[in-house]
PDB file of C-alpha atoms in Angstrom:
ATOM      1  CA  MET A   1     -11.783  -8.695  13.386  1.00  0.00           C
ATOM      2  CA  SER A   2     -10.877  -7.050   9.746  1.00  0.00           C
ATOM      3  CA  LEU A   3      -9.745  -2.672  11.131  1.00  0.00           C
ATOM      4  CA  LEU A   4     -10.815  -1.870   6.704  1.00  0.00           C
ATOM      5  CA  LYS A   5     -12.490  -3.840   5.346  1.00  0.00           C
ATOM      6  CA  ALA A   6     -12.868  -3.587   0.455  1.00  0.00           C
ATOM      7  CA  GLN A   7     -16.102  -5.314  -1.176  1.00  0.00           C
ATOM      8  CA  SER A   8     -15.792  -4.712  -5.170  1.00  0.00           C
ATOM      9  CA  LEU A   9     -13.391  -1.709  -5.149  1.00  0.00           C
ATOM     10  CA  VAL A  10     -13.356  -0.346  -8.631  1.00  0.00           C
ATOM     11  CA  LYS A  11     -11.704   2.557  -8.900  1.00  0.00           C
ATOM     12  CA  HIS A  12     -11.794   3.703 -13.501  1.00  0.00           C
ATOM     13  CA  PHE A  13     -10.342   7.154 -14.518  1.00  0.00           C
ATOM     14  CA  PRO A  14     -12.376   9.491 -17.441  1.00  0.00           C
ATOM     15  CA  LYS A  15     -10.621  10.349 -20.726  1.00  0.00           C
ATOM     16  CA  HIS A  16     -12.224  13.363 -21.973  1.00  0.00           C
ATOM     17  CA  GLY A  17     -11.564  13.560 -25.952  1.00  0.00           C
ATOM     18  CA  GLY A  18     -12.674  15.671 -29.053  1.00  0.00           C
ATOM     19  CA  LEU A  19     -14.007  19.402 -28.984  1.00  0.00           C
ATOM     20  CA  LEU A  20     -16.235  19.176 -26.226  1.00  0.00           C
ATOM     21  CA  SER A  21     -14.205  17.166 -24.487  1.00  0.00           C
ATOM     22  CA  ARG A  22     -16.530  14.331 -23.374  1.00  0.00           C
ATOM     23  CA  GLU A  23     -15.717  10.654 -22.072  1.00  0.00           C
ATOM     24  CA  VAL A  24     -14.385   8.905 -24.942  1.00  0.00           C
ATOM     25  CA  ALA A  25     -12.777   5.927 -22.195  1.00  0.00           C
ATOM     26  CA  ARG A  26     -12.002   5.021 -18.583  1.00  0.00           C
ATOM     27  CA  VAL A  27      -8.471   3.776 -17.408  1.00  0.00           C
ATOM     28  CA  HIS A  28      -9.176   0.791 -15.263  1.00  0.00           C
ATOM     29  CA  ALA A  29      -7.141   1.079 -12.348  1.00  0.00           C
ATOM     30  CA  VAL A  30      -8.882  -0.838  -9.758  1.00  0.00           C
ATOM     31  CA  ASN A  31     -11.529  -3.437 -10.948  1.00  0.00           C
ATOM     32  CA  GLY A  32     -13.664  -5.157  -8.359  1.00  0.00           C
ATOM     33  CA  VAL A  33     -11.048  -5.810  -5.194  1.00  0.00           C
ATOM     34  CA  ASP A  34     -11.866  -7.581  -2.344  1.00  0.00           C
ATOM     35  CA  LEU A  35      -9.669  -7.360   0.111  1.00  0.00           C
ATOM     36  CA  GLU A  36      -9.418  -7.056   4.609  1.00  0.00           C
ATOM     37  CA  VAL A  37      -6.497  -5.555   6.347  1.00  0.00           C
ATOM     38  CA  GLU A  38      -7.087  -7.578   9.582  1.00  0.00           C
ATOM     39  CA  ARG A  39      -6.049  -4.453  12.840  1.00  0.00           C
ATOM     40  CA  GLY A  40      -2.518  -5.296  14.249  1.00  0.00           C
ATOM     41  CA  GLU A  41      -1.542  -7.311  10.866  1.00  0.00           C
ATOM     42  CA  SER A  42       0.995  -5.769   8.147  1.00  0.00           C
ATOM     43  CA  PHE A  43      -0.974  -6.137   4.962  1.00  0.00           C
ATOM     44  CA  GLY A  44       1.362  -5.964   1.525  1.00  0.00           C
ATOM     45  CA  LEU A  45       0.869  -5.005  -1.235  1.00  0.00           C
ATOM     46  CA  VAL A  46       3.158  -5.427  -4.673  1.00  0.00           C
ATOM     47  CA  GLY A  47       2.831  -5.836  -8.603  1.00  0.00           C
ATOM     48  CA  GLU A  48       4.692  -4.060 -11.365  1.00  0.00           C
ATOM     49  CA  SER A  49       4.760  -0.597 -11.466  1.00  0.00           C
ATOM     50  CA  GLY A  50       1.200   1.095 -12.788  1.00  0.00           C
ATOM     51  CA  CYS A  51      -0.788  -2.241 -12.314  1.00  0.00           C
ATOM     52  CA  GLY A  52      -2.758  -0.009  -9.726  1.00  0.00           C
ATOM     53  CA  LYS A  53      -1.151   0.115  -5.979  1.00  0.00           C
ATOM     54  CA  SER A  54      -0.545   3.338  -5.524  1.00  0.00           C
ATOM     55  CA  THR A  55      -4.647   4.125  -6.532  1.00  0.00           C
ATOM     56  CA  LEU A  56      -5.701   1.108  -4.413  1.00  0.00           C
ATOM     57  CA  GLY A  57      -4.588   2.206  -1.166  1.00  0.00           C
ATOM     58  CA  LYS A  58      -5.564   6.011  -2.536  1.00  0.00           C
ATOM     59  CA  VAL A  59      -9.126   5.045  -2.355  1.00  0.00           C
ATOM     60  CA  LEU A  60      -8.535   2.195   0.498  1.00  0.00           C
ATOM     61  CA  VAL A  61      -8.630   5.710   2.162  1.00  0.00           C
ATOM     62  CA  ARG A  62     -10.967   7.508   0.842  1.00  0.00           C
ATOM     63  CA  LEU A  63      -8.064   9.825  -0.762  1.00  0.00           C
ATOM     64  CA  LEU A  64      -9.555   8.912  -3.394  1.00  0.00           C
ATOM     65  CA  ASP A  65     -13.323   8.085  -4.440  1.00  0.00           C
ATOM     66  CA  PRO A  66     -14.305   4.543  -5.427  1.00  0.00           C
ATOM     67  CA  THR A  67     -15.811   4.351  -8.622  1.00  0.00           C
ATOM     68  CA  SER A  68     -18.128   1.562  -6.575  1.00  0.00           C
ATOM     69  CA  GLY A  69     -17.833  -1.597  -4.927  1.00  0.00           C
ATOM     70  CA  SER A  70     -18.083  -0.365   0.295  1.00  0.00           C
ATOM     71  CA  LEU A  71     -15.240   0.042   2.123  1.00  0.00           C
ATOM     72  CA  HIS A  72     -15.959  -0.670   6.149  1.00  0.00           C
ATOM     73  CA  PHE A  73     -13.248   1.139   8.423  1.00  0.00           C
ATOM     74  CA  ASP A  74     -13.914  -0.600  12.451  1.00  0.00           C
ATOM     75  CA  GLY A  75     -16.934  -1.870  11.325  1.00  0.00           C
ATOM     76  CA  HIS A  76     -18.093   1.667   9.122  1.00  0.00           C
ATOM     77  CA  ASP A  77     -19.297   2.935   6.144  1.00  0.00           C
ATOM     78  CA  ILE A  78     -16.484   5.059   4.560  1.00  0.00           C
ATOM     79  CA  THR A  79     -17.918   4.850   1.163  1.00  0.00           C
ATOM     80  CA  ARG A  80     -19.662   7.458   0.874  1.00  0.00           C
ATOM     81  CA  MET A  81     -19.254   9.953   3.098  1.00  0.00           C
ATOM     82  CA  SER A  82     -18.556  13.053   3.194  1.00  0.00           C
ATOM     83  CA  TYR A  83     -14.848  15.446   3.563  1.00  0.00           C
ATOM     84  CA  ARG A  84     -16.794  16.049   7.911  1.00  0.00           C
ATOM     85  CA  GLU A  85     -18.216  12.606   8.484  1.00  0.00           C
ATOM     86  CA  LEU A  86     -14.978  10.962   7.708  1.00  0.00           C
ATOM     87  CA  ARG A  87     -12.937  13.756  10.027  1.00  0.00           C
ATOM     88  CA  PRO A  88     -12.769  10.988  12.454  1.00  0.00           C
ATOM     89  CA  PHE A  89     -11.835   8.767  10.333  1.00  0.00           C
ATOM     90  CA  LYS A  90      -8.838  10.515   8.862  1.00  0.00           C
ATOM     91  CA  ARG A  91      -6.986  11.123  12.163  1.00  0.00           C
ATOM     92  CA  ARG A  92      -7.212   7.016  11.850  1.00  0.00           C
ATOM     93  CA  MET A  93      -5.964   6.266   8.821  1.00  0.00           C
ATOM     94  CA  GLN A  94      -2.988   8.153   8.583  1.00  0.00           C
ATOM     95  CA  ILE A  95      -0.122   7.556   5.112  1.00  0.00           C
ATOM     96  CA  VAL A  96       3.570   7.888   5.306  1.00  0.00           C
ATOM     97  CA  PHE A  97       4.984   8.766   0.809  1.00  0.00           C
ATOM     98  CA  GLN A  98       7.423   7.316  -1.089  1.00  0.00           C
ATOM     99  CA  ASP A  99       9.131  10.763  -1.476  1.00  0.00           C
ATOM    100  CA  PRO A 100       9.562  12.346   1.984  1.00  0.00           C
ATOM    101  CA  TYR A 101      10.754  15.313   0.021  1.00  0.00           C
ATOM    102  CA  ALA A 102       7.645  16.170  -1.609  1.00  0.00           C
ATOM    103  CA  SER A 103       5.093  15.210   0.950  1.00  0.00           C
ATOM    104  CA  LEU A 104       6.343  18.060   2.908  1.00  0.00           C
ATOM    105  CA  ASN A 105       6.306  22.006   3.471  1.00  0.00           C
ATOM    106  CA  PRO A 106       9.600  23.133   2.568  1.00  0.00           C
ATOM    107  CA  ARG A 107       8.579  26.364   3.535  1.00  0.00           C
ATOM    108  CA  MET A 108       7.472  24.905   7.759  1.00  0.00           C
ATOM    109  CA  THR A 109       9.801  23.443  10.312  1.00  0.00           C
ATOM    110  CA  VAL A 110       9.954  19.988  11.954  1.00  0.00           C
ATOM    111  CA  GLU A 111       8.303  22.042  14.925  1.00  0.00           C
ATOM    112  CA  THR A 112       5.419  24.102  12.867  1.00  0.00           C
ATOM    113  CA  MET A 113       5.557  21.189  10.197  1.00  0.00           C
ATOM    114  CA  LEU A 114       4.385  18.511  13.222  1.00  0.00           C
ATOM    115  CA  ALA A 115       1.906  21.152  15.855  1.00  0.00           C
ATOM    116  CA  GLU A 116       0.144  22.161  12.651  1.00  0.00           C
ATOM    117  CA  ALA A 117      -1.307  17.652  12.418  1.00  0.00           C
ATOM    118  CA  LEU A 118      -1.049  18.498  16.492  1.00  0.00           C
ATOM    119  CA  ARG A 119      -2.991  21.421  16.736  1.00  0.00           C
ATOM    120  CA  PHE A 120      -6.242  20.874  13.447  1.00  0.00           C
ATOM    121  CA  HIS A 121      -6.278  16.950  15.039  1.00  0.00           C
ATOM    122  CA  ARG A 122      -6.403  18.938  18.877  1.00  0.00           C
ATOM    123  CA  VAL A 123      -4.542  15.701  19.500  1.00  0.00           C
ATOM    124  CA  VAL A 124      -2.499  17.377  22.781  1.00  0.00           C
ATOM    125  CA  PRO A 125      -3.072  20.848  24.785  1.00  0.00           C
ATOM    126  CA  GLU A 126      -1.891  23.913  23.962  1.00  0.00           C
ATOM    127  CA  ALA A 127       0.637  23.749  26.824  1.00  0.00           C
ATOM    128  CA  GLN A 128       1.839  20.580  25.506  1.00  0.00           C
ATOM    129  CA  LEU A 129       3.200  20.450  22.137  1.00  0.00           C
ATOM    130  CA  SER A 130       6.387  21.877  22.829  1.00  0.00           C
ATOM    131  CA  SER A 131       6.357  18.647  24.429  1.00  0.00           C
ATOM    132  CA  ARG A 132       4.228  16.252  22.293  1.00  0.00           C
ATOM    133  CA  VAL A 133       7.479  16.856  19.221  1.00  0.00           C
ATOM    134  CA  ASP A 134       9.665  15.857  21.355  1.00  0.00           C
ATOM    135  CA  ASP A 135       8.542  12.766  21.906  1.00  0.00           C
ATOM    136  CA  LEU A 136       7.524  12.055  18.505  1.00  0.00           C
ATOM    137  CA  LEU A 137      11.164  12.926  17.706  1.00  0.00           C
ATOM    138  CA  GLU A 138      12.690  10.255  20.033  1.00  0.00           C
ATOM    139  CA  ARG A 139      10.737   8.367  19.269  1.00  0.00           C
ATOM    140  CA  CYS A 140      11.226   8.224  15.043  1.00  0.00           C
ATOM    141  CA  GLY A 141      15.492   8.300  16.710  1.00  0.00           C
ATOM    142  CA  LEU A 142      15.531  11.803  15.939  1.00  0.00           C
ATOM    143  CA  ARG A 143      17.494  13.706  17.831  1.00  0.00           C
ATOM    144  CA  ARG A 144      15.473  17.456  19.497  1.00  0.00           C
ATOM    145  CA  GLU A 145      18.373  19.746  17.711  1.00  0.00           C
ATOM    146  CA  VAL A 146      16.105  19.507  14.954  1.00  0.00           C
ATOM    147  CA  ARG A 147      13.562  20.582  15.429  1.00  0.00           C
ATOM    148  CA  ARG A 148      14.273  23.857  13.844  1.00  0.00           C
ATOM    149  CA  LYS A 149      14.753  22.362  10.814  1.00  0.00           C
ATOM    150  CA  TYR A 150      14.200  22.845   7.723  1.00  0.00           C
ATOM    151  CA  PRO A 151      12.813  19.502   5.003  1.00  0.00           C
ATOM    152  CA  HIS A 152      15.703  19.923   2.499  1.00  0.00           C
ATOM    153  CA  GLU A 153      18.748  20.274   5.842  1.00  0.00           C
ATOM    154  CA  PHE A 154      17.806  16.664   6.209  1.00  0.00           C
ATOM    155  CA  SER A 155      18.756  13.865   4.129  1.00  0.00           C
ATOM    156  CA  GLY A 156      16.127  11.220   2.569  1.00  0.00           C
ATOM    157  CA  GLY A 157      16.373   8.506   5.470  1.00  0.00           C
ATOM    158  CA  GLN A 158      15.700  11.208   7.931  1.00  0.00           C
ATOM    159  CA  ARG A 159      13.119  12.953   5.822  1.00  0.00           C
ATOM    160  CA  GLN A 160      11.629   9.964   5.751  1.00  0.00           C
ATOM    161  CA  ARG A 161      11.355   9.385   9.432  1.00  0.00           C
ATOM    162  CA  LEU A 162       9.802  13.043   9.480  1.00  0.00           C
ATOM    163  CA  GLY A 163       7.218  11.425   7.704  1.00  0.00           C
ATOM    164  CA  ILE A 164       6.410   8.934   9.981  1.00  0.00           C
ATOM    165  CA  ALA A 165       7.019  11.463  12.025  1.00  0.00           C
ATOM    166  CA  ARG A 166       3.724  12.898  10.883  1.00  0.00           C
ATOM    167  CA  ALA A 167       2.069  10.319  10.651  1.00  0.00           C
ATOM    168  CA  LEU A 168       1.796   9.371  14.184  1.00  0.00           C
ATOM    169  CA  SER A 169       1.460  12.392  15.422  1.00  0.00           C
ATOM    170  CA  VAL A 170      -2.076  11.977  15.470  1.00  0.00           C
ATOM    171  CA  GLU A 171      -2.396   8.380  16.843  1.00  0.00           C
ATOM    172  CA  PRO A 172      -3.101   6.330  14.334  1.00  0.00           C
ATOM    173  CA  ASP A 173      -4.539   3.320  14.215  1.00  0.00           C
ATOM    174  CA  PHE A 174      -4.320   2.511  10.175  1.00  0.00           C
ATOM    175  CA  VAL A 175      -1.187   3.162   7.978  1.00  0.00           C
ATOM    176  CA  LEU A 176       0.015   3.894   4.341  1.00  0.00           C
ATOM    177  CA  ALA A 177       2.699   2.836   4.561  1.00  0.00           C
ATOM    178  CA  ASP A 178       3.199   3.473  -0.142  1.00  0.00           C
ATOM    179  CA  GLU A 179       6.494   2.493  -0.999  1.00  0.00           C
ATOM    180  CA  PRO A 180       7.599   4.646   2.220  1.00  0.00           C
ATOM    181  CA  VAL A 181      11.409   2.805   1.425  1.00  0.00           C
ATOM    182  CA  SER A 182      12.180   2.348  -1.813  1.00  0.00           C
ATOM    183  CA  ALA A 183      14.185   5.581  -2.466  1.00  0.00           C
ATOM    184  CA  LEU A 184      16.142   5.148   0.200  1.00  0.00           C
ATOM    185  CA  ASP A 185      19.705   2.750   0.251  1.00  0.00           C
ATOM    186  CA  VAL A 186      19.287  -0.721   1.181  1.00  0.00           C
ATOM    187  CA  SER A 187      21.079  -0.299   4.818  1.00  0.00           C
ATOM    188  CA  VAL A 188      18.577   2.943   6.048  1.00  0.00           C
ATOM    189  CA  GLN A 189      15.710   0.803   4.251  1.00  0.00           C
ATOM    190  CA  ALA A 190      17.034  -1.700   6.605  1.00  0.00           C
ATOM    191  CA  GLN A 191      16.946   1.110   9.623  1.00  0.00           C
ATOM    192  CA  LEU A 192      13.593   2.340   8.455  1.00  0.00           C
ATOM    193  CA  LEU A 193      12.288  -0.770   7.898  1.00  0.00           C
ATOM    194  CA  ASN A 194      12.814  -1.501  11.507  1.00  0.00           C
ATOM    195  CA  LEU A 195      11.877   1.098  12.877  1.00  0.00           C
ATOM    196  CA  MET A 196       8.590   1.117  11.227  1.00  0.00           C
ATOM    197  CA  SER A 197       8.931  -2.331  12.424  1.00  0.00           C
ATOM    198  CA  ASP A 198       8.671  -2.183  16.155  1.00  0.00           C
ATOM    199  CA  LEU A 199       6.894   1.842  15.673  1.00  0.00           C
ATOM    200  CA  LYS A 200       3.218  -1.425  14.532  1.00  0.00           C
ATOM    201  CA  GLN A 201       4.542  -3.535  17.829  1.00  0.00           C
ATOM    202  CA  ASP A 202       4.434  -0.308  20.247  1.00  0.00           C
ATOM    203  CA  LEU A 203       2.151   1.224  19.727  1.00  0.00           C
ATOM    204  CA  ASN A 204       0.087  -1.507  18.191  1.00  0.00           C
ATOM    205  CA  LEU A 205      -0.716  -0.339  14.356  1.00  0.00           C
ATOM    206  CA  THR A 206      -1.682  -1.903  11.924  1.00  0.00           C
ATOM    207  CA  PHE A 207       0.293  -1.191   8.429  1.00  0.00           C
ATOM    208  CA  LEU A 208      -0.473  -1.433   4.308  1.00  0.00           C
ATOM    209  CA  PHE A 209       2.767  -0.950   3.035  1.00  0.00           C
ATOM    210  CA  ILE A 210       2.912  -1.205  -1.023  1.00  0.00           C
ATOM    211  CA  SER A 211       5.841  -1.933  -1.898  1.00  0.00           C
ATOM    212  CA  HIS A 212       7.569  -3.619  -5.620  1.00  0.00           C
ATOM    213  CA  ASP A 213      10.892  -5.535  -3.579  1.00  0.00           C
ATOM    214  CA  LEU A 214       9.004  -9.306  -2.902  1.00  0.00           C
ATOM    215  CA  LYS A 215      11.827  -9.641  -0.507  1.00  0.00           C
ATOM    216  CA  VAL A 216      11.222  -6.149   1.729  1.00  0.00           C
ATOM    217  CA  VAL A 217       7.178  -7.443   1.854  1.00  0.00           C
ATOM    218  CA  GLN A 218       8.380 -10.778   2.841  1.00  0.00           C
ATOM    219  CA  HIS A 219      10.426  -9.864   5.966  1.00  0.00           C
ATOM    220  CA  PHE A 220       7.644  -6.346   7.420  1.00  0.00           C
ATOM    221  CA  CYS A 221       4.323  -8.225   6.069  1.00  0.00           C
ATOM    222  CA  GLU A 222       2.410 -10.766   7.721  1.00  0.00           C
ATOM    223  CA  ARG A 223       0.179 -11.670   4.730  1.00  0.00           C
ATOM    224  CA  VAL A 224       1.200 -10.114   0.967  1.00  0.00           C
ATOM    225  CA  ALA A 225      -1.620 -10.090  -1.670  1.00  0.00           C
ATOM    226  CA  VAL A 226      -0.645  -9.473  -5.834  1.00  0.00           C
ATOM    227  CA  MET A 227      -2.342  -6.905  -8.249  1.00  0.00           C
ATOM    228  CA  TYR A 228      -2.284  -7.464 -11.751  1.00  0.00           C
ATOM    229  CA  LEU A 229      -4.088  -4.528 -13.504  1.00  0.00           C
ATOM    230  CA  GLY A 230      -6.089  -3.673 -11.228  1.00  0.00           C
ATOM    231  CA  PHE A 231      -6.843  -7.203 -10.073  1.00  0.00           C
ATOM    232  CA  ILE A 232      -5.981  -9.350  -6.935  1.00  0.00           C
ATOM    233  CA  VAL A 233      -4.768 -12.024  -8.445  1.00  0.00           C
ATOM    234  CA  GLU A 234      -3.183 -13.631  -5.451  1.00  0.00           C
ATOM    235  CA  GLN A 235      -3.325 -13.565  -1.479  1.00  0.00           C
ATOM    236  CA  LEU A 236      -1.159 -15.119   1.095  1.00  0.00           C
ATOM    237  CA  ASP A 237       0.487 -15.204   3.934  1.00  0.00           C
ATOM    238  CA  ALA A 238       4.241 -13.547   2.977  1.00  0.00           C
ATOM    239  CA  GLU A 239       6.220 -16.760   4.440  1.00  0.00           C
ATOM    240  CA  ASP A 240       5.005 -19.071   1.561  1.00  0.00           C
ATOM    241  CA  LEU A 241       5.532 -16.432  -1.378  1.00  0.00           C
ATOM    242  CA  SER A 242       9.018 -17.373  -1.726  1.00  0.00           C
ATOM    243  CA  ARG A 243       8.078 -20.902  -2.024  1.00  0.00           C
ATOM    244  CA  ASP A 244       4.082 -21.971  -1.994  1.00  0.00           C
ATOM    245  CA  CYS A 245       3.721 -18.688  -4.572  1.00  0.00           C
ATOM    246  CA  ARG A 246       1.083 -20.206  -7.472  1.00  0.00           C
ATOM    247  CA  HIS A 247       0.195 -18.034  -9.825  1.00  0.00           C
ATOM    248  CA  PRO A 248       1.981 -17.591 -12.695  1.00  0.00           C
ATOM    249  CA  TYR A 249       2.287 -13.758 -12.179  1.00  0.00           C
ATOM    250  CA  SER A 250       3.523 -13.551  -8.347  1.00  0.00           C
ATOM    251  CA  GLN A 251       5.717 -16.949  -9.704  1.00  0.00           C
ATOM    252  CA  ALA A 252       7.328 -14.520 -12.886  1.00  0.00           C
ATOM    253  CA  LEU A 253       8.108 -11.975 -10.136  1.00  0.00           C
ATOM    254  CA  TRP A 254       9.464 -14.166  -7.644  1.00  0.00           C
ATOM    255  CA  GLY A 255      11.720 -15.342  -9.718  1.00  0.00           C
ATOM    256  CA  ALA A 256      12.408 -11.812 -11.329  1.00  0.00           C
ATOM    257  CA  ILE A 257      15.066 -11.562  -7.869  1.00  0.00           C
ATOM    258  CA  PRO A 258      18.428 -10.605  -8.242  1.00  0.00           C
ATOM    259  CA  ILE A 259      19.972 -13.513  -6.034  1.00  0.00           C
ATOM    260  CA  ASP A 260      23.064 -13.276  -3.961  1.00  0.00           C
ATOM    261  CA  ASN A 261      24.863 -15.905  -5.440  1.00  0.00           C
ATOM    262  CA  PRO A 262      25.143 -16.375  -8.797  1.00  0.00           C
ATOM    263  CA  SER A 263      26.299 -20.066  -8.863  1.00  0.00           C
ATOM    264  CA  GLU A 264      22.846 -20.897  -7.529  1.00  0.00           C
ATOM    265  CA  ARG A 265      20.769 -19.217 -10.679  1.00  0.00           C
ATOM    266  CA  GLU A 266      18.636 -21.213 -11.888  1.00  0.00           C
ATOM    267  CA  ALA A 267      16.547 -21.201 -15.376  1.00  0.00           C
ATOM    268  CA  ARG A 268      13.809 -18.883 -15.066  1.00  0.00           C
ATOM    269  CA  GLU A 269      11.058 -18.019 -16.700  1.00  0.00           C
ATOM    270  CA  VAL A 270      10.305 -15.110 -18.445  1.00  0.00           C
ATOM    271  CA  LEU A 271       7.111 -13.298 -19.421  1.00  0.00           C
ATOM    272  CA  GLU A 272       6.217 -12.619 -22.988  1.00  0.00           C
ATOM    273  CA  GLY A 273       4.565 -10.176 -24.217  1.00  0.00           C
ATOM    274  CA  ASP A 274       3.252  -6.643 -22.769  1.00  0.00           C
ATOM    275  CA  VAL A 275       0.750  -5.170 -20.187  1.00  0.00           C
ATOM    276  CA  PRO A 276      -3.628  -4.878 -21.604  1.00  0.00           C
ATOM    277  CA  SER A 277      -3.878  -1.465 -22.006  1.00  0.00           C
ATOM    278  CA  PRO A 278      -5.581   0.020 -18.880  1.00  0.00           C
ATOM    279  CA  LEU A 279      -8.313   1.443 -21.376  1.00  0.00           C
ATOM    280  CA  GLN A 280      -9.716  -1.746 -22.564  1.00  0.00           C
ATOM    281  CA  LEU A 281      -9.735  -4.591 -20.526  1.00  0.00           C
ATOM    282  CA  PRO A 282      -9.843  -7.891 -21.632  1.00  0.00           C
ATOM    283  CA  SER A 283     -12.826 -10.442 -21.726  1.00  0.00           C
ATOM    284  CA  GLY A 284     -11.150 -13.262 -20.125  1.00  0.00           C
ATOM    285  CA  CYS A 285      -7.558 -13.065 -17.279  1.00  0.00           C
ATOM    286  CA  ALA A 286      -5.986  -9.994 -17.611  1.00  0.00           C
ATOM    287  CA  PHE A 287      -2.684 -12.065 -18.065  1.00  0.00           C
ATOM    288  CA  ALA A 288      -3.549 -15.145 -20.372  1.00  0.00           C
ATOM    289  CA  GLY A 289      -1.283 -12.879 -23.022  1.00  0.00           C
ATOM    290  CA  ARG A 290       1.636 -13.235 -20.714  1.00  0.00           C
ATOM    291  CA  CYS A 291       0.637 -16.776 -19.215  1.00  0.00           C
ATOM    292  CA  PRO A 292       2.821 -19.826 -20.697  1.00  0.00           C
ATOM    293  CA  LEU A 293      -0.431 -21.770 -18.863  1.00  0.00           C
ATOM    294  CA  VAL A 294      -2.990 -20.070 -21.071  1.00  0.00           C
ATOM    295  CA  ALA A 295      -6.078 -22.430 -21.994  1.00  0.00           C
ATOM    296  CA  ASP A 296      -9.139 -20.785 -23.888  1.00  0.00           C
ATOM    297  CA  ARG A 297     -11.380 -20.948 -21.314  1.00  0.00           C
ATOM    298  CA  CYS A 298      -8.216 -18.666 -19.472  1.00  0.00           C
ATOM    299  CA  LYS A 299      -8.789 -16.679 -23.067  1.00  0.00           C
ATOM    300  CA  GLN A 300     -12.772 -15.678 -22.477  1.00  0.00           C
ATOM    301  CA  GLU A 301     -13.859 -16.376 -18.450  1.00  0.00           C
ATOM    302  CA  ARG A 302     -12.038 -14.342 -16.343  1.00  0.00           C
ATOM    303  CA  PRO A 303     -11.200 -16.665 -12.186  1.00  0.00           C
ATOM    304  CA  GLN A 304     -12.383 -15.654  -9.962  1.00  0.00           C
ATOM    305  CA  LEU A 305      -9.656 -15.353  -7.059  1.00  0.00           C
ATOM    306  CA  ILE A 306     -11.003 -18.830  -4.211  1.00  0.00           C
ATOM    307  CA  PRO A 307      -9.222 -21.039  -1.865  1.00  0.00           C
ATOM    308  CA  LEU A 308      -6.457 -23.039  -1.979  1.00  0.00           C
ATOM    309  CA  LYS A 309      -8.438 -26.150  -1.463  1.00  0.00           C
ATOM    310  CA  GLY A 310      -7.042 -27.151   2.335  1.00  0.00           C
ATOM    311  CA  ASN A 311      -5.666 -23.411   2.460  1.00  0.00           C
ATOM    312  CA  PRO A 312      -7.988 -20.782   3.433  1.00  0.00           C
ATOM    313  CA  ARG A 313      -5.738 -18.703   4.160  1.00  0.00           C
ATOM    314  CA  HIS A 314      -4.689 -19.039  -0.053  1.00  0.00           C
ATOM    315  CA  HIS A 315      -6.284 -17.597  -2.577  1.00  0.00           C
ATOM    316  CA  VAL A 316      -6.170 -17.941  -6.639  1.00  0.00           C
ATOM    317  CA  ALA A 317      -6.996 -15.665  -9.706  1.00  0.00           C
ATOM    318  CA  CYS A 318      -6.589 -18.846 -12.312  1.00  0.00           C
ATOM    319  CA  HIS A 319      -8.144 -21.386 -13.989  1.00  0.00           C
ATOM    320  CA  ALA A 320      -4.423 -23.425 -14.557  1.00  0.00           C
ATOM    321  CA  VAL A 321      -4.290 -23.733 -11.151  1.00  0.00           C
ATOM    322  CA  GLU A 322      -7.455 -24.362 -10.070  1.00  0.00           C
ATOM    323  CA  GLU A 323      -8.297 -27.526 -12.910  1.00  0.00           C
ATOM    324  CA  GLY A 324      -3.933 -28.650 -11.177  1.00  0.00           C
ATOM    325  CA  ARG A 325      -2.777 -27.119 -14.158  1.00  0.00           C
ATOM    326  CA  ASP A 326       0.030 -25.788 -12.821  1.00  0.00           C
TER     327      ASP A 326
END
């Protein structure tokens, strides 16, 4: 059963200009996304910078209101809920941000920061706040003694552990991890990914993991969606990402990953052209201007995300794949 379900989700940002600051255009950040995240899974969302990943994540947890479409969490329609109606669901949906230093209050000690969330959502009685803070720190690999320190006294990896501890403080069901390890060293990335994997198992958490690093997503997630210009162009099992991705954009993303052994280098398809402007979407496939398999139909008709024959878990939005031209 899906914990989070989005149907035809759209998010546009108005662009104003002129003497009266009227709306002159719209930034099409998210364009008709259908997405289901199953309870207890780690679902990856990948794509280049600016493709709409983070915007989609913020809409899914209602940090941003959708322009249109519907959004359900645990069977409840939260699309148009007011702030007061959303409050019990906000506790169950938490975020780990990309920049842990920017997301932590520099004027609060660790203890104050964690206790504030516990008090606001009334997670535990006042008498149990101190022990609860200690438990959170230990669970995230930090010593109890750090509770009186400020964020600037920690390394980047430690600050991200604090961000995870804060997200876990209110006992959520769903965690949006928005590029949580991209700003960290490789060795620290591995430690944080292992920590989140352990927490997922121990606490039965559901993750939406946003990243531009396909190898990290393949390691951490069970399923992956590939996003381009606000559209989901492919969705498949993470283990199939390296060997069976079918959309030309997905293949180009995987081919751009640096290889460990230079002697094993193979010829790669290099994408040409520029990403279309989100202010004015092309009439056909959004990827048509850069696709090596482009045909006339691609420039006129937008492909739908449909399952592959024989594999209902693998969806692709590509006319070339549908017609067997890939």
